[in-house]
Coordinates of C-alpha atoms in Angstrom, one line a residue:
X1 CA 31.4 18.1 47.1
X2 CA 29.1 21.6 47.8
X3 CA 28.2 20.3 51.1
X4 CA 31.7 19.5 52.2
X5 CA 33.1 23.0 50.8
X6 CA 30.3 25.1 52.7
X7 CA 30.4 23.0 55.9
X8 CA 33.8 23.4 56.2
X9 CA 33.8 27.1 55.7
X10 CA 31.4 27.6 58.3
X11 CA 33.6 25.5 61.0
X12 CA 36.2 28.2 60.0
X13 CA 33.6 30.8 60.6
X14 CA 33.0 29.9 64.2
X15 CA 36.0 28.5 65.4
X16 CA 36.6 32.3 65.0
X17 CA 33.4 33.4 66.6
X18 CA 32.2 35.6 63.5
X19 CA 29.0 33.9 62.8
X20 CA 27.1 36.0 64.9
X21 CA 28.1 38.7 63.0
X22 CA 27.9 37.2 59.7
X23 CA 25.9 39.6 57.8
X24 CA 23.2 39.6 54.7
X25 CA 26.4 40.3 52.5
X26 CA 28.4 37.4 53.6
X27 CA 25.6 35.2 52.8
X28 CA 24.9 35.9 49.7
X29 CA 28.2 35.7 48.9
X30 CA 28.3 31.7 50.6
X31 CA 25.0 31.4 48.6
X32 CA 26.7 32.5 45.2
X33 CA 29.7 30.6 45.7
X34 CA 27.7 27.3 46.4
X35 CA 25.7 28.3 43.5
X36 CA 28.8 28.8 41.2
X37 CA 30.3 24.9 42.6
X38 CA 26.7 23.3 41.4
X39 CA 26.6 24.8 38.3
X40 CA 30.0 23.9 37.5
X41 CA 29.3 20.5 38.3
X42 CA 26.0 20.3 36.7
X43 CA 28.2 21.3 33.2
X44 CA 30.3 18.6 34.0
X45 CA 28.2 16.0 34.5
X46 CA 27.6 14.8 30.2
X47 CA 27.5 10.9 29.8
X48 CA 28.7 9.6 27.0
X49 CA 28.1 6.4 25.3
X50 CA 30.8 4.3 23.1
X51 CA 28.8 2.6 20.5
X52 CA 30.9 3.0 17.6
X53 CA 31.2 -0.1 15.1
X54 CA 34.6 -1.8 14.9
X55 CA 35.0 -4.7 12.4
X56 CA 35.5 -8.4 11.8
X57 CA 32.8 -10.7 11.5
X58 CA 29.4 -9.6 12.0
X59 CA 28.5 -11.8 15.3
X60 CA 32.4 -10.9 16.4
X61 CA 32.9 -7.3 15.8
X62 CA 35.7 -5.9 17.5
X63 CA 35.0 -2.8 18.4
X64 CA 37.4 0.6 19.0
X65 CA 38.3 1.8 22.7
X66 CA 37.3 5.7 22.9
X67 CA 40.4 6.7 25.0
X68 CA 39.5 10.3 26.7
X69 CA 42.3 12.4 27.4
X70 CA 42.8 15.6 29.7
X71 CA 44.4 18.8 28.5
X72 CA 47.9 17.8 29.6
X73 CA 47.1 14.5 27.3
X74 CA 46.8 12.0 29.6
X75 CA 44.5 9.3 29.5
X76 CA 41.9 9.7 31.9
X77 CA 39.1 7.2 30.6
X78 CA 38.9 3.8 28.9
X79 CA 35.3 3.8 27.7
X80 CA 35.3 0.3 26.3
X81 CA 32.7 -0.3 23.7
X82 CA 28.9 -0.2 24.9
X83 CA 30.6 1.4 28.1
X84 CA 29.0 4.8 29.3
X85 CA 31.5 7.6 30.6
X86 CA 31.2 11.6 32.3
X87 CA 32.6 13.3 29.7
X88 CA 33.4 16.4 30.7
X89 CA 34.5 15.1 34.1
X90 CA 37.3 12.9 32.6
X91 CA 38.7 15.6 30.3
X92 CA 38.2 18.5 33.2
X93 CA 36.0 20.5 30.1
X94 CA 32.7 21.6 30.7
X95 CA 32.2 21.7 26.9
X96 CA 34.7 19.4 24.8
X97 CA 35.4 15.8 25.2
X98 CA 38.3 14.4 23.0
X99 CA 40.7 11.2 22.9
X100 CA 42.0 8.9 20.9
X101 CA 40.4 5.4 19.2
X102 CA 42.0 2.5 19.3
X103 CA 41.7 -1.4 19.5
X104 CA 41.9 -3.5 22.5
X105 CA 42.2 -0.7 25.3
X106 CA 43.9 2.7 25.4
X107 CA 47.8 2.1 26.1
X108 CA 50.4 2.6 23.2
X109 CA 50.7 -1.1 22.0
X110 CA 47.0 -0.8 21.2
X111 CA 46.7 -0.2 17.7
X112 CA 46.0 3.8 17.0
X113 CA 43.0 4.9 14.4
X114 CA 42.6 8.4 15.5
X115 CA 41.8 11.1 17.3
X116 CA 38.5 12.2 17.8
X117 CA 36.8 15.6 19.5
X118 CA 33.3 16.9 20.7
X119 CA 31.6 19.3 21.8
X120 CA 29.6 17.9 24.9
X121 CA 27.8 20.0 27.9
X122 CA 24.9 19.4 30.1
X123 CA 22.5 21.1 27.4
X124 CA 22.8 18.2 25.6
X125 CA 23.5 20.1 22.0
X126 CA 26.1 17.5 21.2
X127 CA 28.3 17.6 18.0
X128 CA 31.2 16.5 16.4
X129 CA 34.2 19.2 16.9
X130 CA 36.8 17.2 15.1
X131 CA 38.6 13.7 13.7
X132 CA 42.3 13.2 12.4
X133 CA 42.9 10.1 10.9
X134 CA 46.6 8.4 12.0
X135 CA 48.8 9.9 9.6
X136 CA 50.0 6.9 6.7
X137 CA 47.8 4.6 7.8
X138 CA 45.3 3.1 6.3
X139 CA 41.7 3.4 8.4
X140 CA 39.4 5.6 8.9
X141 CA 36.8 6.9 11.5
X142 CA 33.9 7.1 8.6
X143 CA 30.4 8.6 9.8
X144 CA 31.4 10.3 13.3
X145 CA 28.6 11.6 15.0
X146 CA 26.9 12.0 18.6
X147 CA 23.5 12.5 19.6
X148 CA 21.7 14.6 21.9
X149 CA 21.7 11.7 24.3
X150 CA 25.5 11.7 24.6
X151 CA 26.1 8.4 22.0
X152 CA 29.1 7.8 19.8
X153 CA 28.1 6.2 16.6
X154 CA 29.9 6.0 12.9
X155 CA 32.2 3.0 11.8
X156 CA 36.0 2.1 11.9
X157 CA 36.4 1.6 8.3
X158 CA 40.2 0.0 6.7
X159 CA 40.9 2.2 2.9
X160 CA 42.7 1.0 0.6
X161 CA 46.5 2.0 0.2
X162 CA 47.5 3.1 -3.2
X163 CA 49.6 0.6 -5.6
X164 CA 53.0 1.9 -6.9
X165 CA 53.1 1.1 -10.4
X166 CA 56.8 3.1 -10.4
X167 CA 58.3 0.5 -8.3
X168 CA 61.6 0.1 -10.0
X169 CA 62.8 1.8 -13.3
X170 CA 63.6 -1.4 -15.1
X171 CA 63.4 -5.0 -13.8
X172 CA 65.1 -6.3 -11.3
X173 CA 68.2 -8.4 -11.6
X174 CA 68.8 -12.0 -12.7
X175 CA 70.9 -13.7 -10.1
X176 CA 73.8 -16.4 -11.2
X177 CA 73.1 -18.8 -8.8
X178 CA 69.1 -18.8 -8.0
X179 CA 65.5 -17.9 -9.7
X180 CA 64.5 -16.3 -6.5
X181 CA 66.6 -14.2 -4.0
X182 CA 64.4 -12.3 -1.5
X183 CA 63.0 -11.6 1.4
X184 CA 59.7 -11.3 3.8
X185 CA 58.0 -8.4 3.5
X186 CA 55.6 -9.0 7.1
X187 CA 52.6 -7.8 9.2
X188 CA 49.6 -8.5 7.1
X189 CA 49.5 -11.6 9.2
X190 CA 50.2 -10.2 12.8
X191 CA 47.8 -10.0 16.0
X192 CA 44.3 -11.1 16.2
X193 CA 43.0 -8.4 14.3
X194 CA 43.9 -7.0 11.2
X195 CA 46.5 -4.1 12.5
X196 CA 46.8 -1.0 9.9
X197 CA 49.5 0.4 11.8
X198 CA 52.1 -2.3 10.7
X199 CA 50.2 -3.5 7.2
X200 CA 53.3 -3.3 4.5
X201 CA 52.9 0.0 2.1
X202 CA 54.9 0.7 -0.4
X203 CA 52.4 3.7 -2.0
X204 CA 54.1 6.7 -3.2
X205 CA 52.0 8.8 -1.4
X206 CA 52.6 7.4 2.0
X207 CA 56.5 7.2 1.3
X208 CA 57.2 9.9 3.7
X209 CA 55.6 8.2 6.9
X210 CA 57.0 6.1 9.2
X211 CA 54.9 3.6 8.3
X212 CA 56.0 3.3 4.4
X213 CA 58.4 0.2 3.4
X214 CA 59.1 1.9 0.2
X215 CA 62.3 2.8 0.5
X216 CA 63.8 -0.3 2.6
X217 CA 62.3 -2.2 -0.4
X218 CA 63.5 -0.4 -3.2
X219 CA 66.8 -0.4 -1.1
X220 CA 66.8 -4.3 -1.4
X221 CA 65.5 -4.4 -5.2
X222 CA 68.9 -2.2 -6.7
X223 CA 70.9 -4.2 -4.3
X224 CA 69.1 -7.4 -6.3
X225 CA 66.6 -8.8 -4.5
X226 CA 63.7 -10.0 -7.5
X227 CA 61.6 -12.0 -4.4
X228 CA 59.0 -10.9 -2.2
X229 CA 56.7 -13.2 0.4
X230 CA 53.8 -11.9 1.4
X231 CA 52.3 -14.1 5.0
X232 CA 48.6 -13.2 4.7
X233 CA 46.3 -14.5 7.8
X234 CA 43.6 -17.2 7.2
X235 CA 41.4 -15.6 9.5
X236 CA 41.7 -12.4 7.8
X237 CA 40.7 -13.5 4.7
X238 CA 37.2 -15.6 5.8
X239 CA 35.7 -14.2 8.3
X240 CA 33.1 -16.9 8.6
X241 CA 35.3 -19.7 9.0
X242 CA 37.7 -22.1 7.0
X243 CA 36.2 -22.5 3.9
X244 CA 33.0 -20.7 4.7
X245 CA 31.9 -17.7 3.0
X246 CA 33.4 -15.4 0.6
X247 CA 36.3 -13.6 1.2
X248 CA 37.1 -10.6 3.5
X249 CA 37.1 -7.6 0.6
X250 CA 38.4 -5.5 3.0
X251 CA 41.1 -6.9 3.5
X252 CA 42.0 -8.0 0.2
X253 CA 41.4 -4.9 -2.0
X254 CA 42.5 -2.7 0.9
X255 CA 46.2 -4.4 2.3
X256 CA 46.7 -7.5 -0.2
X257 CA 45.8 -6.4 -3.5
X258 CA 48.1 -3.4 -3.7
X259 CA 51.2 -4.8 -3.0
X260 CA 50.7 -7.7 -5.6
X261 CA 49.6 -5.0 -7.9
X262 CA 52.5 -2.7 -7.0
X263 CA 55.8 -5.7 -7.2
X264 CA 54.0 -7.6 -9.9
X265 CA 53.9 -4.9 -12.2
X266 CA 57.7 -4.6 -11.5
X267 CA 58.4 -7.8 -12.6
X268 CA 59.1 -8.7 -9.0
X269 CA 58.7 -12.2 -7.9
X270 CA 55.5 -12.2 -5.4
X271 CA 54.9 -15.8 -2.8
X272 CA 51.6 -15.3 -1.5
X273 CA 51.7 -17.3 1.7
X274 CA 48.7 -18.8 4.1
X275 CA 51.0 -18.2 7.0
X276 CA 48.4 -20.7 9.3
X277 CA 50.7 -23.6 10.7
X278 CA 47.4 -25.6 9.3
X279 CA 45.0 -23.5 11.6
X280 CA 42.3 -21.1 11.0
X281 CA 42.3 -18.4 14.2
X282 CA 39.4 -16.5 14.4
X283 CA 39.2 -12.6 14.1
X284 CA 39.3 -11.1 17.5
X285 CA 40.1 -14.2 19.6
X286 CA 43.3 -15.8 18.5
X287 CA 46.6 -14.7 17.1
X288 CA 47.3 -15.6 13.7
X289 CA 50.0 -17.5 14.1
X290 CA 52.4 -17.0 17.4
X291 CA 51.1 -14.6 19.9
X292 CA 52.9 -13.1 23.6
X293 CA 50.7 -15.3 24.8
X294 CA 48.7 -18.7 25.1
X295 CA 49.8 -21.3 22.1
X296 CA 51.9 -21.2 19.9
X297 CA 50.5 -21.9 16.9
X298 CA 47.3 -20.5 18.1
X299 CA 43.9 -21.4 16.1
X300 CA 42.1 -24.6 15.6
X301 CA 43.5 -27.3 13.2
X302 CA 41.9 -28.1 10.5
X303 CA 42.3 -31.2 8.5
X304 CA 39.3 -31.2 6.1
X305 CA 41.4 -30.9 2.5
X306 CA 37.8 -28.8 1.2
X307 CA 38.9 -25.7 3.6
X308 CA 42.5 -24.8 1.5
X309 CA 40.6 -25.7 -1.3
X310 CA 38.0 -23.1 -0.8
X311 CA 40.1 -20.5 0.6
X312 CA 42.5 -21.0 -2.6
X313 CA 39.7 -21.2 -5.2
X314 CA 39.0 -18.1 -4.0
X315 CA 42.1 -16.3 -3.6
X316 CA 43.3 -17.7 -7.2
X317 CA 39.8 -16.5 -8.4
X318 CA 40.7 -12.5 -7.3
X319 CA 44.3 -12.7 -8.3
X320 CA 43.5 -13.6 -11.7
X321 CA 40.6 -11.6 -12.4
X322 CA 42.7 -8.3 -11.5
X323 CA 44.5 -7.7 -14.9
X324 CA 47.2 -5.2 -13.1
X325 CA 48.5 -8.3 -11.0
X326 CA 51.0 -10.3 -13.7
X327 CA 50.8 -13.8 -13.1
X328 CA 54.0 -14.4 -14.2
X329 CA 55.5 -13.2 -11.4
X330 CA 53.0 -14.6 -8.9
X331 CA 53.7 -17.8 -6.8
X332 CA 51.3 -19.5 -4.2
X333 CA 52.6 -21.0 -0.9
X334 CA 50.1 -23.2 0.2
X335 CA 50.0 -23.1 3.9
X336 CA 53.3 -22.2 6.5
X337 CA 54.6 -24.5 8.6
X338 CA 52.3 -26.8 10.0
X339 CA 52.5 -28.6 13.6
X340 CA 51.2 -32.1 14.6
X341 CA 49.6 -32.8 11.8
X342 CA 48.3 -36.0 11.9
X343 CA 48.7 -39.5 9.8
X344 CA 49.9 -38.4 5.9
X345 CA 47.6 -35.3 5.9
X346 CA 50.1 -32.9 5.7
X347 CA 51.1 -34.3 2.3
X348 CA 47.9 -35.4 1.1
X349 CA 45.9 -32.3 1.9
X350 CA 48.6 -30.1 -0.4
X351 CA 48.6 -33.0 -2.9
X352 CA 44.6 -32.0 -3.3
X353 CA 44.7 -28.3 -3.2
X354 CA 47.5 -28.6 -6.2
X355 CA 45.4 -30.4 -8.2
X356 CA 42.7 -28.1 -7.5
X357 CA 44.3 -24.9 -8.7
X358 CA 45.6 -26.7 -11.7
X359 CA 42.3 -28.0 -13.1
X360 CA 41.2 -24.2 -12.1
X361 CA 44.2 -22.8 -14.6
X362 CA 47.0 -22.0 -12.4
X363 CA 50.0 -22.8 -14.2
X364 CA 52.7 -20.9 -11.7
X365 CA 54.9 -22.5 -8.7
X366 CA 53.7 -24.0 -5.9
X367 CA 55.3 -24.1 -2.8
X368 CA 55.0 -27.2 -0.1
X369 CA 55.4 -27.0 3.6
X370 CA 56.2 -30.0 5.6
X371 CA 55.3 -31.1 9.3
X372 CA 57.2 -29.9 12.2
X373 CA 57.5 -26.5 11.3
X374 CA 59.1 -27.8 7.7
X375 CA 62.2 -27.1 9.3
X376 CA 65.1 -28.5 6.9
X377 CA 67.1 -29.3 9.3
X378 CA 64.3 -32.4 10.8
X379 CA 63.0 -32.8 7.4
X380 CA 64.5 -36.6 7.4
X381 CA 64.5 -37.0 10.8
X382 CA 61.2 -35.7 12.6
X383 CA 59.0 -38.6 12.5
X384 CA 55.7 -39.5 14.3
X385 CA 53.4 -42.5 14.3
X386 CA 50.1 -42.9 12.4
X387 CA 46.9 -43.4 14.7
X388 CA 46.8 -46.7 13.9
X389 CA 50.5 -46.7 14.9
X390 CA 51.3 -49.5 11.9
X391 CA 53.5 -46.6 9.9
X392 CA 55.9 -44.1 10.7
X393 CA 56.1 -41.2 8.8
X394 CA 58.9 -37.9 8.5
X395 CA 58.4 -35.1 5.5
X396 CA 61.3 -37.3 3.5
X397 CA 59.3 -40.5 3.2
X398 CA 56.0 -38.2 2.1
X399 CA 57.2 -35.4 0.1
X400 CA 58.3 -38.0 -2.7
X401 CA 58.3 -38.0 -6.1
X402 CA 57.1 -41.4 -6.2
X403 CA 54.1 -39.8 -3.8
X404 CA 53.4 -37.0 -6.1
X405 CA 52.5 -39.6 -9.2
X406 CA 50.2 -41.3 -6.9
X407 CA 48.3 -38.6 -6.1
X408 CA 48.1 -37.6 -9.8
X409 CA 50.5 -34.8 -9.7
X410 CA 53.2 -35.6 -12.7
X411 CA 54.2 -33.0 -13.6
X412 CA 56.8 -31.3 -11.1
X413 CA 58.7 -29.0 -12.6
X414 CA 57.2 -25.7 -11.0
X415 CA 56.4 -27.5 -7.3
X416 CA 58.8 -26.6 -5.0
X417 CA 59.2 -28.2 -1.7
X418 CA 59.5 -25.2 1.0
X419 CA 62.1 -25.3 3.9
X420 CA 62.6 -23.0 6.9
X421 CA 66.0 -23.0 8.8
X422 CA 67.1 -20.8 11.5
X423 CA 70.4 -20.6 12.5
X424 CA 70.0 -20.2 16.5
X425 CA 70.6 -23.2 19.4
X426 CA 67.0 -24.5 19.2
X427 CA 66.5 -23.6 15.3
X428 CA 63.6 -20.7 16.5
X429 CA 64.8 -17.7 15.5
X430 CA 64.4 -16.6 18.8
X431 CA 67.8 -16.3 20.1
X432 CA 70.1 -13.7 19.2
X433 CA 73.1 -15.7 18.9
X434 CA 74.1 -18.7 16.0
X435 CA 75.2 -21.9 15.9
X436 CA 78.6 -21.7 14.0
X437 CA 79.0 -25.2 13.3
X438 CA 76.5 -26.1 10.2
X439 CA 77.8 -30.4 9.9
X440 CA 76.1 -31.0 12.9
X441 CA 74.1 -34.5 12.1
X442 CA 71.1 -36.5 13.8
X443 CA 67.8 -35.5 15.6
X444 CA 69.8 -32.3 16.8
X445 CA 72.2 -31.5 14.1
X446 CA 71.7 -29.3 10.8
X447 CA 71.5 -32.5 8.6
X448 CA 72.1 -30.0 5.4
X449 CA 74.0 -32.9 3.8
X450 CA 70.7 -35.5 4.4
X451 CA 68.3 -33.0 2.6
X452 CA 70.1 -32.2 -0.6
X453 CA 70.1 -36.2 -0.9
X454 CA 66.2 -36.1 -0.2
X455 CA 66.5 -33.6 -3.0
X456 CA 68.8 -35.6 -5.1
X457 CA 67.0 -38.9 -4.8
X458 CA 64.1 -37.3 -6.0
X459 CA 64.9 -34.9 -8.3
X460 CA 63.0 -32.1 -6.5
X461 CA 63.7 -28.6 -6.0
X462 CA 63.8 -26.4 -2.7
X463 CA 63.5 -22.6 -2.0
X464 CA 63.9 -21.5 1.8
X465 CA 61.1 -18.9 2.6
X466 CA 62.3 -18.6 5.9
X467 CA 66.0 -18.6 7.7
X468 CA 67.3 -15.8 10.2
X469 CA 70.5 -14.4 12.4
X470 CA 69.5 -12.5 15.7
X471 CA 71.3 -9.5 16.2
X472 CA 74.9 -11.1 17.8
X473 CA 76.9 -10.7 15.1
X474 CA 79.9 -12.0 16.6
X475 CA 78.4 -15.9 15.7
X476 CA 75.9 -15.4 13.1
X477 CA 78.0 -13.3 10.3
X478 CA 80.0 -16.8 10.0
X479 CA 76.5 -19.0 10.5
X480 CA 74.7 -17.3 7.8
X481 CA 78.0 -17.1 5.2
X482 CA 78.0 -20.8 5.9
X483 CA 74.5 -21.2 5.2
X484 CA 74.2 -19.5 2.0
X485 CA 77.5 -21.1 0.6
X486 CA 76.0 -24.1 1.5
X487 CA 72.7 -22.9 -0.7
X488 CA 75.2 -21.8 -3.4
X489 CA 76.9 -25.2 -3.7
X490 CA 73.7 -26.8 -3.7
X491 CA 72.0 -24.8 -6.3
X492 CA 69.3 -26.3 -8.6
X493 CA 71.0 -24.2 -11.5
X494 CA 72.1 -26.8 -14.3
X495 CA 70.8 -29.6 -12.3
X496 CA 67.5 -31.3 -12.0
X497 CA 67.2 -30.9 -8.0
X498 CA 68.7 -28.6 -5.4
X499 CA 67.7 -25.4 -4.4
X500 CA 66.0 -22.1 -6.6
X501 CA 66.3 -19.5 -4.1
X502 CA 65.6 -18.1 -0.7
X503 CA 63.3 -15.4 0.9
X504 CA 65.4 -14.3 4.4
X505 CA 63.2 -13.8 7.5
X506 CA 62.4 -10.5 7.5
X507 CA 61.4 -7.0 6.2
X508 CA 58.9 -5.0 7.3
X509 CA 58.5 -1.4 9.3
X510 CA 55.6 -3.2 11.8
X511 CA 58.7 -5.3 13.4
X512 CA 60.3 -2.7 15.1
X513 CA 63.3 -3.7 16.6
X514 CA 62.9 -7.3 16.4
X515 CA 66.1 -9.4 16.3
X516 CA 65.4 -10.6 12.7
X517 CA 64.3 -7.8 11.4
X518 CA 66.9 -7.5 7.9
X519 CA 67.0 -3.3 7.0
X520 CA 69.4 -2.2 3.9
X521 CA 72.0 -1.1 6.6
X522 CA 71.9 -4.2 8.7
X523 CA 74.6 -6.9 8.8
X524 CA 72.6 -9.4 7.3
X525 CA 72.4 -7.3 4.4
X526 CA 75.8 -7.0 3.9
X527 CA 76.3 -10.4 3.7
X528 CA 73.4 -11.3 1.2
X529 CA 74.8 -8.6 -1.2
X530 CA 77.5 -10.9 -1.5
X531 CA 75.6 -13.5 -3.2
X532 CA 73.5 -10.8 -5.5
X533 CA 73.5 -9.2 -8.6
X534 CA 72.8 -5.4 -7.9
X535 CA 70.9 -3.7 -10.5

């Protein structure tokens, strides 16, 4: 850059026939200002080195982004991790280098854990200058340092959010018609990794932030809401593998712990659910669940019935060892909607995990899931072939009462067989207009009418964790009045089958605008407070 400047200058100099007459004074003054442009280079001219540790499994961390920023706070470098980077040159300081961390790369959907400053320069007496943590979330840059040799070390670290033992003044309300009216309370399954921006918090100390859920939630507790599920990720909680090693601490004291703590103590019905569609996705590498991208369930299936029993062992094990969680109040929802399972497996793998956490203690509900998504509306009709292709099977002719005996499992007063059913063309949720017509029969029709004789015929009981209205609510005010009149007339209350509540799809500040996200303002509200008993 020197050499360009200074040639140039002298082209100027004789296309105006001066150089001749150039004197001592002029160069000096071409030798200082060559000088200055070196040494202003030379100061600008600090590697630095990203080798800050991220988390996840050991032989899988996923490590942060350092995103560098000029003064106008622009990005100006992606130094991914292990990556080496000029410093100075991408902020345009001879003496500071600052940006933010984050997972995944440096645009806005990568998840945010802080900004971090130093002071670099070509003397090599590197420091840290300053960190800020993302305010009311829950991670941490812990250790920050840099070396003389321009490297970035120190740990992303998750901290634990704070439980809420003040919840609610009194307990929440008894409803006429159901045990459990509630909803989802989302994003400590989402992404690949574990995402602190949209983990659930209802701390008191975080309730100003736009990341707190405290007062949505204790919007939907006076309005009479006594349910909360909580989706937790498989591959969040064993890093290792299904049904390898212990469970991720991290995770569980930091994100899980607390809210089961927080709406336990308020006598606040709590469904901790293995949101996994039968498939463990590892940390990093695959969504837990349903992704932008690539399949949908993502993860590996697993069919080896020692996997949920390991992963449940252990989760029971926590759960009752922590005396501010009240088990009263705490139900266990075995695994969400699995896909293509296989032969009888779906049934026979839940059949084993039940009478695992019974002969462990566990005296609560337990919630089922059936194949296909356990969507209610295909529960009788959904039906696929066993390898062997001598039996047909559909969730109706497993999920039996004459089934659950076999297996050993007699007593069925606290299992509940779990249902999802949205209320769009294709029965996704992904559509932002209903279906207004509820009697529709056969492989494409609701079939509400088949179920509750599933139910009947067996003497079971249901609870629908999941069911949803997009935001048209032109169609789906009269879809979703249908379908909880529907759950009303059908109510296990004073019977031995039908249904014991619902849990609508869903609550939660990490959904943004999503078309079934359910706020206390929101039109699906308005239409479940007709069915609850406000406090």
């Amino acid at each position: 850059m020197t050499g360009i400047i200074v040639s140039s200058l002298y082209k100027i100099i004789n296309s105006h026939n001066q150089a001749i007459a150039m004197t001592m004074k002029m160069k000096s003054l071409f030798l200082m200002f060559s000088l200055s442009i070196c040494v202003t280079q030379l100061s600008q001219a600090a590697n630095i080195t990203n080798k800050i540790i991220g988390v996840g499994p050991k032989d899988n961390l996923i490590n942060p982004y350092f995103c560098i920023q000029d003064s106008n706070g622009q990005v100006t470098a992606a130094v991914a991790p292990g990556a080496t980077a000029d410093g100075n040159k991408a902020s345009g300081n001879a003496y500071y280098v600052g940006g933010s961390l984050r997972f995944g790369g440096c645009t806005a959907d990568n998840s945010y854990l802080g900004y971090v400053g130093f002071n670099v320069n070509d003397q090599h007496n590197n420091k840290l200058s300053t960190y800020s943590p993302p305010e009311g979330v829950h991670v941490t840059y812990a250790n920050p340092a840099i070396d003389s040799a321009g490297n970035i070390t120190g740990q992303i670290q998750y901290t634990p959010i704070n439980p809420n033992f003040s919840l609610l003044p009194s307990a929440p309300s008894q409803n006429p018609y159901w045990s459990f009216v509630g909803a989802n309370l989302s994003g400590l399954e989402f992404g690949k990794v574990i995402d602190p921006v949209v983990i659930p918090n209802l701390s008191q100390e975080d309730a100003s932030g736009k990341f707190s859920d405290l007062t949505d939630t204790q919007a939907f507790l006076k309005a009479g809401i006594n349910t909360f599920r909580l989706p937790v990720s498989w591959g969040y909680l064993q890093l290792d593998g299904p049904g390898k090693g212990d469970l991720n601490l991290d995770y569980y004291n930091s994100f899980i712990k607390p809210q089961l703590e927080s709406l336990t103590s308020a006598h606040i019905n709590t469904i901790v659910d293995l949101h996994a569609y039968m498939r463990y996705s590892v940390f990093g590498k695959q969504y837990s669940g349903c992704g932008p991208s690539g399949p949908c369930p993502d993860g590996t299936l697993i069919l080896d019935a020692n996997a949920y029993q390991d992963v449940w062992t252990k989760l029971y094990a926590l759960v009752k060892s922590d005396s501010k969680i009240n088990m009263n109040y705490i139900l266990f929802d075995l695994v969400n909607e699995p896909v293509d399972v296989p032969d009888d497996l779906v049934f026979t793998i839940q059949a084993q995990v039940i009478k695992s956490l019974r002969q462990q203690g566990y005296q609560g509900y337990i919630l089922l899931e059936g194949n296909s998504w356990t969507g209610l509306h295909s529960w009788t009709t959904a039906s696929w072939a066993s390898k062997d292709g001598k039996t047909t099977y559909t969730n109706a002719s497993l999920f039996t009462r004459d089934n659950f005996i076999k297996a050993g499992i007699n007593d069925l007063s606290k299992i509940i067989i779990n249902v999802h059913q949205y209320l769009d063309s294709d029965y996704s949720g992904t559509h932002e207009q209903c279906l207004t017509n509820l009697n529709t029969v056969g492989p494409d029709g609701f079939n509400l009418s088949a179920f509750v004789n599933y139910l009947q015929q067996n003497k079971l009981n249901a609870v629908v964790t999941e069911f949803g209205a997009g935001h048209d609510s032109n169609t789906c005010v009269t879809a979703l009045t249908d379908f909880l009149n529907y759950l009303k007339d059908n109510s296990a209350k004073n019977k031995d089958y039908g249904f014991v509540g619902w849990t609508i799809w869903s609550t939660g500040h990490g959904w943004g605008d999503y078309n079934l996200r359910v706020k206390p303002n929101s039109y699906q509200m308005q239409i479940l407070r007709n069915y609850l008993q406000p406090m």
